[in-house]
Structures are given as structure tokens and as C-alpha cells.
Short mmCIF file of C-alpha atoms in Angstrom, two decimals:
data_model
loop_
_atom_site.label_atom_id
_atom_site.label_comp_id
_atom_site.label_asym_id
_atom_site.label_seq_id
_atom_site.Cartn_x
_atom_site.Cartn_y
_atom_site.Cartn_z
CA MET A 1 0.05 -0.04 -0.03
CA THR A 2 1.06 3.52 -0.58
CA ASP A 3 0.58 6.35 1.87
CA ALA A 4 -2.46 7.47 -0.06
CA GLU A 5 -4.18 4.19 0.52
CA GLU A 6 -3.41 3.90 4.28
CA PRO A 7 -6.32 4.87 6.40
CA ARG A 8 -5.37 7.97 8.29
CA PHE A 9 -8.55 8.13 10.52
CA ARG A 10 -10.43 5.78 12.92
CA PRO A 11 -14.11 5.67 13.97
CA GLY A 12 -14.64 8.40 16.48
CA ASP A 13 -12.08 10.82 14.95
CA ARG A 14 -13.27 14.29 14.31
CA VAL A 15 -12.67 15.45 10.74
CA ARG A 16 -13.34 18.58 8.75
CA VAL A 17 -14.22 18.22 5.07
CA LEU A 18 -12.13 20.20 2.65
CA THR A 19 -13.77 22.77 0.25
CA GLY A 20 -13.71 23.14 -3.44
CA THR A 21 -16.18 22.70 -6.31
CA PRO A 22 -13.89 22.58 -9.35
CA PRO A 23 -15.64 21.94 -12.71
CA ARG A 24 -14.65 18.32 -12.63
CA HIS A 25 -16.15 15.14 -11.37
CA ILE A 26 -15.94 15.02 -7.49
CA ARG A 27 -17.74 12.87 -4.98
CA THR A 28 -18.08 15.36 -2.15
CA PRO A 29 -21.33 17.34 -2.13
CA ALA A 30 -21.08 21.10 -1.68
CA PHE A 31 -23.45 21.08 1.19
CA ILE A 32 -21.11 19.05 3.39
CA GLN A 33 -17.89 20.80 2.38
CA GLY A 34 -16.22 22.80 5.30
CA GLN A 35 -18.27 20.97 7.93
CA THR A 36 -17.01 19.08 10.93
CA GLY A 37 -18.18 15.61 11.72
CA VAL A 38 -17.17 12.25 13.24
CA ILE A 39 -15.87 9.18 11.36
CA GLU A 40 -18.60 6.49 11.86
CA VAL A 41 -17.23 3.61 9.69
CA PHE A 42 -13.99 2.96 7.70
CA TYR A 43 -15.07 0.85 4.80
CA ARG A 44 -11.91 0.16 2.84
CA ALA A 45 -9.83 1.73 -0.05
CA PHE A 46 -11.73 1.89 -3.36
CA LYS A 47 -10.55 2.88 -6.78
CA ASN A 48 -10.75 6.63 -6.82
CA PRO A 49 -13.97 7.47 -8.77
CA GLU A 50 -12.61 11.01 -9.22
CA SER A 51 -9.82 9.36 -11.31
CA LEU A 52 -12.03 6.71 -12.95
CA ALA A 53 -14.19 9.44 -14.31
CA TYR A 54 -11.29 10.47 -16.54
CA GLY A 55 -10.39 6.97 -17.75
CA ASP A 56 -8.58 5.96 -14.56
CA SER A 57 -5.90 8.72 -14.65
CA GLY A 58 -4.49 10.29 -11.47
CA PRO A 59 -4.40 8.82 -7.96
CA ASN A 60 -5.70 5.33 -7.80
CA MET A 61 -6.88 4.04 -4.58
CA ALA A 62 -8.81 6.11 -1.91
CA PRO A 63 -9.86 5.03 1.53
CA LEU A 64 -13.52 5.65 2.06
CA TYR A 65 -15.27 6.48 5.33
CA ARG A 66 -18.94 7.19 6.41
CA VAL A 67 -18.81 10.46 8.21
CA ARG A 68 -21.66 11.60 10.57
CA PHE A 69 -22.65 15.14 11.00
CA ASP A 70 -25.21 16.86 13.26
CA GLN A 71 -28.01 18.22 11.02
CA GLY A 72 -28.32 21.32 13.28
CA THR A 73 -24.73 22.35 12.57
CA VAL A 74 -24.93 21.55 8.74
CA TRP A 75 -27.87 23.71 7.88
CA ARG A 76 -28.54 27.26 8.94
CA ASP A 77 -32.11 26.66 9.62
CA TYR A 78 -32.68 22.91 10.16
CA GLN A 79 -36.26 22.19 10.99
CA GLY A 80 -35.98 18.67 12.30
CA CYS A 81 -34.97 17.39 15.68
CA PRO A 82 -31.77 18.19 17.62
CA ASN A 83 -30.48 14.56 17.39
CA ASP A 84 -31.00 14.14 13.67
CA LYS A 85 -27.85 13.28 11.64
CA ILE A 86 -26.64 13.30 8.04
CA CYS A 87 -24.10 10.81 7.13
CA VAL A 88 -22.06 11.25 4.00
CA ASP A 89 -19.55 8.75 2.38
CA ILE A 90 -16.39 10.67 1.90
CA TYR A 91 -12.95 9.76 0.53
CA GLN A 92 -9.86 10.40 2.59
CA HIS A 93 -8.38 12.93 0.38
CA TRP A 94 -11.35 15.30 1.22
CA LEU A 95 -10.82 15.00 4.90
CA GLU A 96 -8.37 16.69 7.41
CA PRO A 97 -8.24 16.21 11.23
CA ALA A 98 -10.45 18.67 13.23
CA MET B 1 -16.75 28.20 -12.88
CA PRO B 2 -18.88 31.25 -12.65
CA ALA B 3 -18.45 33.11 -9.32
CA CYS B 4 -22.13 32.74 -8.52
CA GLN B 5 -24.87 30.63 -10.22
CA PRO B 6 -27.89 32.96 -10.83
CA PHE B 7 -30.14 30.47 -9.16
CA PHE B 8 -28.36 30.86 -5.84
CA CYS B 9 -27.83 34.59 -6.17
CA ASP B 10 -31.35 35.47 -7.25
CA ASN B 11 -33.26 33.25 -4.91
CA PRO B 12 -33.49 33.57 -1.19
CA ARG B 13 -31.96 30.39 0.20
CA VAL B 14 -34.94 28.70 1.70
CA TYR B 15 -32.63 25.99 2.90
CA SER B 16 -28.97 26.66 3.03
CA PRO B 17 -25.78 25.44 4.36
CA ARG B 18 -23.73 28.02 6.09
CA GLU B 19 -22.67 31.30 4.63
CA ASP B 20 -19.28 30.01 3.67
CA SER B 21 -20.29 26.85 1.90
CA PRO B 22 -19.18 26.75 -1.78
CA ILE B 23 -21.62 27.14 -4.67
CA PRO B 24 -22.65 23.64 -6.01
CA ARG B 25 -22.46 22.66 -9.54
CA THR B 26 -25.81 22.00 -11.19
CA HIS B 27 -25.95 18.21 -10.54
CA ASP B 28 -24.93 18.74 -6.89
CA ARG B 29 -28.48 19.10 -5.52
CA GLY B 30 -28.25 18.49 -1.82
CA GLY B 31 -29.95 21.31 0.14
CA TRP B 32 -30.98 23.42 -3.02
CA PRO B 33 -33.57 25.99 -2.24
CA THR B 34 -36.74 24.27 -3.18
CA LYS B 35 -39.99 23.42 -1.55
CA GLU B 36 -41.19 21.54 -4.60
CA PRO B 37 -43.42 18.63 -3.59
CA ILE B 38 -42.08 15.07 -4.34
CA ASP B 39 -43.96 13.76 -7.37
CA ARG B 40 -44.66 10.24 -6.15
CA SER B 41 -46.39 8.89 -9.21
CA GLU B 42 -44.99 5.70 -10.65
CA HIS B 43 -43.43 5.90 -14.04
CA GLN B 44 -43.72 2.99 -16.53
CA ILE B 45 -40.46 2.76 -18.12
CA GLU B 46 -40.62 3.37 -21.91
CA ASP B 47 -38.97 0.89 -24.38
CA TRP B 48 -36.24 3.33 -25.30
CA GLU B 49 -35.56 4.15 -21.65
CA ARG B 50 -35.22 0.36 -20.96
CA SER B 51 -32.79 0.06 -23.88
CA THR B 52 -30.82 3.17 -22.64
CA ASP B 53 -30.51 1.75 -19.24
CA ALA B 54 -29.30 -1.69 -20.58
CA LEU B 55 -26.96 -0.23 -23.11
CA GLN B 56 -25.03 1.59 -20.37
CA TYR B 57 -24.67 -1.66 -18.52
CA VAL B 58 -23.57 -3.60 -21.70
CA LEU B 59 -20.90 -0.81 -22.38
CA VAL B 60 -19.61 -0.98 -18.77
CA GLY B 61 -19.42 -4.74 -18.97
CA LYS B 62 -17.31 -4.59 -22.08
CA GLY B 63 -15.04 -2.06 -20.47
CA LEU B 64 -15.94 0.66 -23.01
CA THR B 65 -17.23 3.07 -20.43
CA SER B 66 -17.51 3.30 -16.75
CA THR B 67 -20.26 4.60 -14.36
CA ASP B 68 -17.97 7.24 -13.15
CA GLU B 69 -17.18 8.47 -16.67
CA LEU B 70 -20.99 8.54 -17.44
CA ARG B 71 -21.60 10.64 -14.46
CA ARG B 72 -18.87 12.92 -15.37
CA VAL B 73 -20.17 13.74 -18.84
CA MET B 74 -23.73 14.12 -17.61
CA GLU B 75 -22.45 16.61 -14.96
CA ASP B 76 -20.74 18.40 -17.78
CA LEU B 77 -24.07 18.95 -19.63
CA PRO B 78 -25.08 22.65 -19.83
CA ALA B 79 -27.17 23.48 -16.84
CA LYS B 80 -30.37 23.98 -18.70
CA ASP B 81 -30.00 20.53 -20.35
CA TYR B 82 -29.16 18.78 -16.98
CA GLU B 83 -32.35 20.30 -15.42
CA GLY B 84 -34.47 20.08 -18.70
CA PHE B 85 -33.79 16.62 -19.75
CA SER B 86 -35.46 13.65 -18.19
CA TYR B 87 -33.37 11.12 -16.30
CA TYR B 88 -32.79 8.71 -19.34
CA GLU B 89 -32.40 11.65 -21.80
CA ARG B 90 -29.43 12.58 -19.53
CA TRP B 91 -28.17 9.02 -19.84
CA ALA B 92 -28.58 8.92 -23.59
CA ALA B 93 -26.76 12.32 -24.07
CA GLY B 94 -24.08 11.05 -21.68
CA ILE B 95 -23.57 7.68 -23.44
CA GLU B 96 -23.31 9.57 -26.83
CA ALA B 97 -20.82 11.99 -25.50
CA LEU B 98 -18.61 9.26 -24.14
CA LEU B 99 -18.69 7.08 -27.20
CA VAL B 100 -17.64 10.09 -29.29
CA GLU B 101 -15.06 11.14 -26.77
CA LYS B 102 -13.60 7.59 -26.95
CA ASN B 103 -13.64 7.51 -30.75
CA VAL B 104 -15.95 4.51 -30.63
CA LEU B 105 -18.63 6.21 -32.84
CA THR B 106 -18.68 9.66 -34.50
CA THR B 107 -21.51 12.25 -34.15
CA GLU B 108 -21.95 12.16 -38.06
CA GLU B 109 -22.45 8.39 -38.01
CA ILE B 110 -25.03 8.65 -35.23
CA ASP B 111 -26.72 11.62 -37.03
CA GLY B 112 -27.02 9.58 -40.29
CA LYS B 113 -28.26 6.47 -38.63
CA ALA B 114 -30.75 8.37 -36.55
CA ARG B 115 -32.10 10.04 -39.58
CA GLY B 116 -32.48 6.70 -41.42
CA LEU B 117 -34.30 5.18 -38.48
CA ALA B 118 -36.65 8.17 -38.25
CA ASP B 119 -37.60 8.03 -41.85
CA ARG B 120 -38.29 4.36 -41.68
CA TRP B 121 -40.29 4.89 -38.42
CA GLU B 122 -42.51 7.44 -40.25
CA GLU B 123 -43.23 5.00 -43.12
CA GLN B 124 -44.56 2.43 -40.64
CA MET C 1 -24.36 19.30 -26.97
CA THR C 2 -26.61 22.36 -27.38
CA GLU C 3 -27.11 21.94 -31.07
CA LYS C 4 -28.56 18.50 -30.29
CA THR C 5 -31.32 19.76 -28.16
CA PRO C 6 -34.40 17.69 -28.90
CA HIS C 7 -37.22 18.94 -30.87
CA GLN C 8 -39.72 17.94 -28.21
CA LYS C 9 -38.91 19.03 -24.74
CA SER C 10 -39.95 17.12 -21.70
CA ASP C 11 -43.10 18.00 -19.98
CA SER C 12 -42.86 19.84 -16.70
CA THR C 13 -42.72 16.72 -14.60
CA GLY C 14 -39.36 15.90 -16.11
CA HIS C 15 -40.34 12.66 -17.79
CA GLY C 16 -42.19 11.38 -20.73
CA ARG C 17 -42.94 13.13 -23.89
CA PRO C 18 -46.29 14.05 -25.10
CA ASP C 19 -47.65 10.60 -25.69
CA ALA C 20 -49.64 11.01 -28.91
CA GLU C 21 -46.71 12.72 -30.61
CA ALA C 22 -44.26 10.12 -29.27
CA ARG C 23 -46.20 7.32 -30.82
CA GLU C 24 -46.21 8.97 -34.21
CA GLN C 25 -42.61 10.24 -34.10
CA LEU C 26 -39.44 8.46 -33.02
CA GLY C 27 -38.27 10.71 -30.10
CA TYR C 28 -35.06 12.50 -30.40
CA PHE C 29 -33.26 10.48 -27.69
CA ALA C 30 -34.85 7.22 -28.61
CA GLY C 31 -33.54 7.73 -32.01
CA ARG C 32 -30.05 8.45 -30.88
CA VAL C 33 -30.06 5.39 -28.59
CA MET C 34 -31.40 3.08 -31.40
CA ALA C 35 -28.77 4.55 -33.78
CA MET C 36 -25.97 3.99 -31.40
CA GLU C 37 -26.99 0.39 -30.69
CA SER C 38 -27.30 -0.36 -34.40
CA LEU C 39 -23.91 1.13 -35.07
CA LEU C 40 -22.24 -0.79 -32.26
CA ILE C 41 -23.72 -4.04 -33.58
CA GLU C 42 -22.67 -3.39 -37.11
CA LYS C 43 -19.09 -2.60 -36.00
CA GLY C 44 -19.11 -5.95 -33.99
CA ILE C 45 -18.55 -4.10 -30.71
CA ILE C 46 -21.63 -5.59 -29.19
CA GLN C 47 -23.72 -8.52 -30.21
CA GLY C 48 -27.29 -8.04 -31.54
CA SER C 49 -28.79 -9.60 -28.46
CA ASP C 50 -26.65 -7.94 -25.71
CA VAL C 51 -28.91 -5.04 -24.90
CA GLN C 52 -32.14 -6.96 -24.88
CA ARG C 53 -30.47 -9.74 -22.76
CA MET C 54 -29.12 -7.01 -20.29
CA ALA C 55 -32.55 -5.42 -20.09
CA ASP C 56 -34.22 -8.72 -19.31
CA GLU C 57 -31.63 -9.27 -16.64
CA ILE C 58 -32.35 -5.79 -15.17
CA ASP C 59 -36.10 -6.42 -15.35
CA SER C 60 -35.59 -9.56 -13.28
CA GLN C 61 -34.31 -7.55 -10.36
CA SER C 62 -37.14 -6.21 -8.13
CA PRO C 63 -37.97 -5.13 -4.61
CA THR C 64 -39.16 -8.64 -4.00
CA ASP C 65 -35.41 -9.61 -3.76
CA GLY C 66 -34.95 -7.05 -0.97
CA ALA C 67 -38.15 -7.89 0.76
CA ARG C 68 -37.00 -11.70 1.00
CA VAL C 69 -33.82 -10.54 2.64
CA VAL C 70 -35.71 -8.37 5.04
CA ALA C 71 -38.13 -11.07 6.04
CA ARG C 72 -35.42 -13.54 6.64
CA ALA C 73 -33.72 -11.07 8.85
CA TRP C 74 -37.01 -10.62 10.82
CA VAL C 75 -37.38 -14.24 11.53
CA ASP C 76 -33.53 -15.36 11.77
CA PRO C 77 -31.53 -13.44 14.36
CA ASP C 78 -28.28 -15.00 13.14
CA PHE C 79 -28.92 -14.06 9.59
CA LYS C 80 -29.83 -10.56 10.70
CA ALA C 81 -26.44 -10.23 12.62
CA ARG C 82 -24.56 -11.42 9.48
CA LEU C 83 -26.71 -9.12 7.22
CA LEU C 84 -25.68 -6.13 9.38
CA THR C 85 -21.94 -7.02 9.54
CA ASP C 86 -21.25 -8.72 6.18
CA PRO C 87 -24.31 -8.08 3.94
CA MET C 88 -22.63 -9.38 0.71
CA THR C 89 -22.02 -12.84 2.09
CA ALA C 90 -25.22 -12.96 3.94
CA ILE C 91 -27.24 -12.26 0.81
CA ARG C 92 -25.30 -14.68 -1.32
CA ASP C 93 -25.99 -17.39 1.33
CA LEU C 94 -29.73 -16.78 0.52
CA GLY C 95 -28.99 -17.78 -3.02
CA TYR C 96 -28.70 -14.46 -4.69
CA GLU C 97 -25.95 -13.99 -7.26
CA LEU C 98 -24.19 -10.68 -6.49
CA ALA C 99 -21.42 -9.86 -9.11
CA SER C 100 -18.16 -9.29 -7.48
CA ASN C 101 -17.66 -5.90 -9.23
CA MET C 102 -21.02 -4.65 -8.04
CA PRO C 103 -21.10 -1.77 -5.61
CA ARG C 104 -20.75 -2.78 -2.02
CA LEU C 105 -24.05 -3.05 -0.19
CA GLU C 106 -24.63 -1.91 3.40
CA VAL C 107 -27.71 -2.61 5.43
CA VAL C 108 -28.92 -0.16 8.13
CA GLU C 109 -31.23 -1.25 10.67
CA ASN C 110 -34.32 0.84 11.75
CA THR C 111 -34.99 0.61 15.51
CA GLU C 112 -37.23 2.37 18.17
CA GLN C 113 -34.48 4.91 18.55
CA VAL C 114 -32.89 5.39 15.04
CA ASN C 115 -34.59 5.58 11.52
CA HIS C 116 -32.73 5.86 8.30
CA LEU C 117 -33.48 7.48 5.00
CA ILE C 118 -31.40 6.97 1.79
CA VAL C 119 -30.77 9.51 -0.96
CA CYS C 120 -28.14 10.14 -3.60
CA THR C 121 -27.90 13.87 -3.89
CA LEU C 122 -25.27 13.85 -6.63
CA CYS C 123 -26.82 11.22 -8.96
CA SER C 124 -29.11 8.13 -8.49
CA CYS C 125 -27.13 5.51 -6.55
CA TYR C 126 -29.38 2.75 -5.42
CA PRO C 127 -29.20 -0.81 -4.33
CA ARG C 128 -30.36 -2.09 -7.83
CA ALA C 129 -29.27 -5.71 -6.97
CA LEU C 130 -32.06 -5.89 -4.39
CA LEU C 131 -34.56 -3.39 -5.48
CA GLY C 132 -34.30 -3.19 -9.26
CA ARG C 133 -34.35 0.21 -11.06
CA PRO C 134 -34.83 3.28 -8.78
CA PRO C 135 -38.34 4.83 -8.89
CA GLN C 136 -38.82 8.18 -10.59
CA TRP C 137 -39.12 10.20 -7.45
CA TYR C 138 -35.91 8.85 -5.99
CA LYS C 139 -34.09 10.34 -8.96
CA SER C 140 -36.08 13.63 -9.00
CA LEU C 141 -34.19 16.87 -8.43
CA ALA C 142 -36.90 17.68 -5.68
CA TYR C 143 -35.97 14.52 -3.70
CA ARG C 144 -32.29 14.86 -4.11
CA ALA C 145 -32.42 18.47 -2.95
CA ARG C 146 -34.81 18.14 -0.11
CA ALA C 147 -34.11 14.72 1.51
CA VAL C 148 -30.87 15.97 3.15
CA VAL C 149 -32.20 19.15 4.52
CA ASP C 150 -35.86 18.42 5.10
CA PRO C 151 -36.08 14.64 5.61
CA ARG C 152 -39.00 14.87 8.04
CA GLY C 153 -40.98 16.99 5.62
CA VAL C 154 -40.22 14.68 2.75
CA MET C 155 -41.31 11.72 4.72
CA LYS C 156 -44.54 13.54 5.73
CA GLU C 157 -45.44 13.61 2.02
CA PHE C 158 -45.11 9.91 1.93
CA GLY C 159 -47.45 9.67 5.01
CA THR C 160 -44.78 9.04 7.52
CA GLU C 161 -44.53 10.89 10.65
CA VAL C 162 -41.29 10.26 12.48
CA SER C 163 -41.53 10.74 16.27
CA GLU C 164 -39.40 13.55 17.82
CA GLU C 165 -37.91 11.00 20.05
CA VAL C 166 -36.54 9.08 17.09
CA GLU C 167 -33.03 10.11 15.74
CA LEU C 168 -33.43 10.37 12.05
CA ARG C 169 -30.26 9.56 10.05
CA VAL C 170 -30.13 10.53 6.33
CA LEU C 171 -27.63 8.52 4.48
CA ASP C 172 -26.25 10.22 1.23
CA SER C 173 -24.71 7.47 -0.98
CA THR C 174 -22.11 9.65 -2.75
CA ALA C 175 -19.49 7.06 -3.30
CA ASP C 176 -19.09 3.29 -3.66
CA ILE C 177 -21.64 2.03 -1.08
CA ARG C 178 -25.35 1.21 -1.75
CA PHE C 179 -27.59 1.28 1.27
CA LEU C 180 -30.64 -0.78 2.02
CA VAL C 181 -32.87 0.03 5.02
CA LEU C 182 -33.88 -2.97 7.25
CA PRO C 183 -37.25 -1.66 8.34
CA GLN C 184 -38.73 -2.57 11.69
CA ARG C 185 -40.85 -5.72 11.93
CA PRO C 186 -44.47 -4.37 12.18
CA LYS C 187 -46.29 -4.99 15.48
CA GLY C 188 -48.77 -7.92 15.29
CA THR C 189 -46.79 -10.11 12.98
CA GLU C 190 -45.37 -12.45 15.51
CA GLU C 191 -47.35 -15.42 14.23
CA MET C 192 -46.80 -14.70 10.59
CA ARG C 193 -44.78 -17.08 8.43
CA GLU C 194 -41.76 -15.62 6.44
CA ASP C 195 -43.53 -15.92 3.02
CA ASP C 196 -46.33 -13.70 4.33
CA LEU C 197 -43.95 -11.32 5.92
CA VAL C 198 -42.33 -10.72 2.51
CA LYS C 199 -45.50 -9.02 1.25
CA LEU C 200 -45.19 -6.47 4.06
CA VAL C 201 -41.84 -5.29 2.92
CA THR C 202 -42.35 -2.49 0.32
CA ARG C 203 -39.64 -0.81 -1.86
CA ASP C 204 -40.26 2.37 -0.15
CA SER C 205 -39.78 0.85 3.34
CA MET C 206 -36.33 -0.28 2.20
CA ILE C 207 -35.41 3.24 0.99
CA GLY C 208 -36.63 4.50 4.36
CA VAL C 209 -39.48 6.93 3.40
CA THR C 210 -42.20 4.67 4.83
CA PRO C 211 -42.34 1.92 7.54
CA ALA C 212 -43.16 -1.71 6.40
CA ARG C 213 -46.83 -2.36 5.87
CA SER C 214 -48.84 -3.37 9.02
CA PRO C 215 -50.69 -6.71 8.48
CA ALA C 216 -54.08 -4.86 8.94
CA SER C 217 -53.49 -2.54 6.05
CA SER C 218 -52.00 -5.22 3.67
CA ALA C 219 -55.06 -7.41 4.07
CA VAL C 220 -57.07 -4.83 2.12
CA LEU C 221 -54.47 -4.79 -0.77
#
């Protein structure tokens, strides 16, 4: 495994999602960018779809996590209940320690 | 990348992420400011939609295209097409863009064949 | 792409062309797809029967597959435990063929404390292997926009009120995972056989917008 494939986070770790909506294929929705959440699950490394979208060029493998966020912190005016969560699957290269 | 998409600038954000959230691209719909009710009516798949759906899986199975590539070309559709096309219209446009990009087919070939098919269709 | 804008535009619901016209005229995109398929066959890139065979195979996938998995999990605690920890193996053990290159499935369990709702905000990711093709509403721009920010409001439109005591978890399948909700077993079904339980498990209950049917309501159907 290369460094890029090695999981850097464990369940329970707090992470922040990086920002950027370049005009190319990315898998991290804008609404969750910049938000801070908690790693819920580490799945495994997958072939990086952001490379596969361009015929498998660029970085190859990407560890994937399910990251859990409080709805109340994600939206300015969330109308649901305080305990509600949003979970988004995010590749490691979109995450930094928080 | 325009600094601001008109939709987001001109409409009050009914729902919105925080002030500093980036402006999403057209396909990136999570949290877009809409209160449009969900149309829950069931859609009976049309023959051509069923073929479009299957064609994509056949092409992926042959290693000619990938799901990620199809998503990329659909995301690159002009915003008015992305929003105006139906689901399988987006797929059809995406499959064509990919086959042309990969030099499997040319636009001219597809134009010619489609014209021929349309003429025969009208004769029936 | 712009010069290839279809002559007929979709109606406001975003699907279907004007029916009468569509029958008389080969629709723009229908023509493009037929043309591409014929050209690919002529060039020997695909076989004449490939698309039809694939469509038949896709037709054979339906929510009944998912319902069988759910019903088994309701009656067999060991299976349920495996389904939640190693869903691919558990589902294969039931006799389903899951291709090794298909997206990985995860099953999330609804309980008295936690309910789940599935969406794909970027596209239309869906556990096709167990539910078949996604319904129109799941792919709609409205559902993709609202499910993450107004999940309780969306569920209300499906007739589902989630108690304020319940933690509602929205799962956005943005990547390589496809989610299936394991709905709660309805009350009053303790005596029911597995085959009958299958009928209570609807497609929508496995996406999370509704609970499984109660035996009383399904008797009417």
C-alpha cells in the first residue's frame, strides 16, 4: 500500500471536510464541504472514482469513510429534531483532522 | 466556474448550508432551495429508456465506459440541459458524449443512422 | 451538446414526452439510442442480443428480492446479525448472485431509537441488485435537494410521521456504497410465516421513506 491508501482516521475521530467545487467530477457534495463531523465507519480503499471518471488517470486508490454530522450544524435553519444526523460517504483525500 | 450561479444569487435560500459553503455545480442538488413537493407517481419505463439503461450496463460490462465516466459527462451537460432533460435523456446524451469522446462512434455516424431510423419509423 | 437539443422538450414533470406525438414520431433521444445500438452491432462491438438480454436481466431484479432478505432477517436473528456486519456474504447465502464488481451493499437497521432515509444527492445511486431500477421520485431533483435538509418534511409527504424521540439519519450515498434499510418488523406479525412477511416489505420501506406495511393494511391490498 502507498501512503495514499493507508487509512489515516479511525471511527470516533473528528474530521473537517475540505472545500472546493472545481468543474470536474468530484464525490463530495458542496453542502457538506467545510463541515466538521465524526468518522462513523471506515469501509476500505476503493478505486478513486474522481480518477476513474477520466479513464482511470490520476491517484488510484482512496480510503472511504462514512462520516456523521449533526443536522443542526450543517444547515443554517434545520427544521427537524436536535438529534438528527446526516451521514455522507467521503474519501480520505477530502478530509483533514479537526 | 462562474463566481455565482444565478439560481443561488437570485433566490432567497429557503434551505441553506452555512454562509461559507461553496456554490454547488448543477448536479450537486443536496440542500438546493426548493420546496417543490415530491412527485410520487410511478413511471412506467418506456422501451427506449429500458434500452438506454441496458446499453449503459452492456458498455460498462465490455469495459468501454464506466459509471464514473457517465456521471462525469452528464455533470458536464449545460445546466439547462441537465435540468431540462429527463433522467434517461441525460443518460442517452451522456452515453453519446462518451462514445464520441472515446472514438468508438462519430457524431456524423449517429446523425446519419438516426435520420434513417426516423424516416423508416414514419413510413410504418 | 446544445445543437442537439431535442425537438420535443420534456413535460414539466421531467419525464415522458407528449404521448400521442411520441407514438407517431421517433423521439429524439430514442432515435439516438437506437442509432448507437445499431452502429455498435454493425461494428461488431456488441452483439445483436446484448442490450435485450441485459434489459431482461435488469427487469428480473425487483424489490421482492430485497423483501425476501428483510423478511429472513426478521425471523432469523443469526442471519440478521450477519446481514448487518457482512451483507454481501449473507445475501449470497440466501441464493442471490451478486457480481463481485457490483457496488458494496450496506444494510442499516431501523429501531425504536433510530430511523434511516437513503438519498443520492449527486446522482441516483441505489441498491439495484436488491430493489431493481430506482423509482422516478428517487431520481428527481426535488427529492435529491430536499431529502438531506428536510427529511421529516419529505417523509410526511409519503405519509410518514417520525416521532421527535427518534433520531433520523439521512444517508447520502455519494461514493461506492449502496444502502438498504432494514425496516422494523411491524407489530402484530409475531405469528406470521416468512412468506407472508415478505408481502409487508415494500420498496419504499427499504429506502426508508415509509415503514413496512402493517398486516391490517396489507389485508386490504
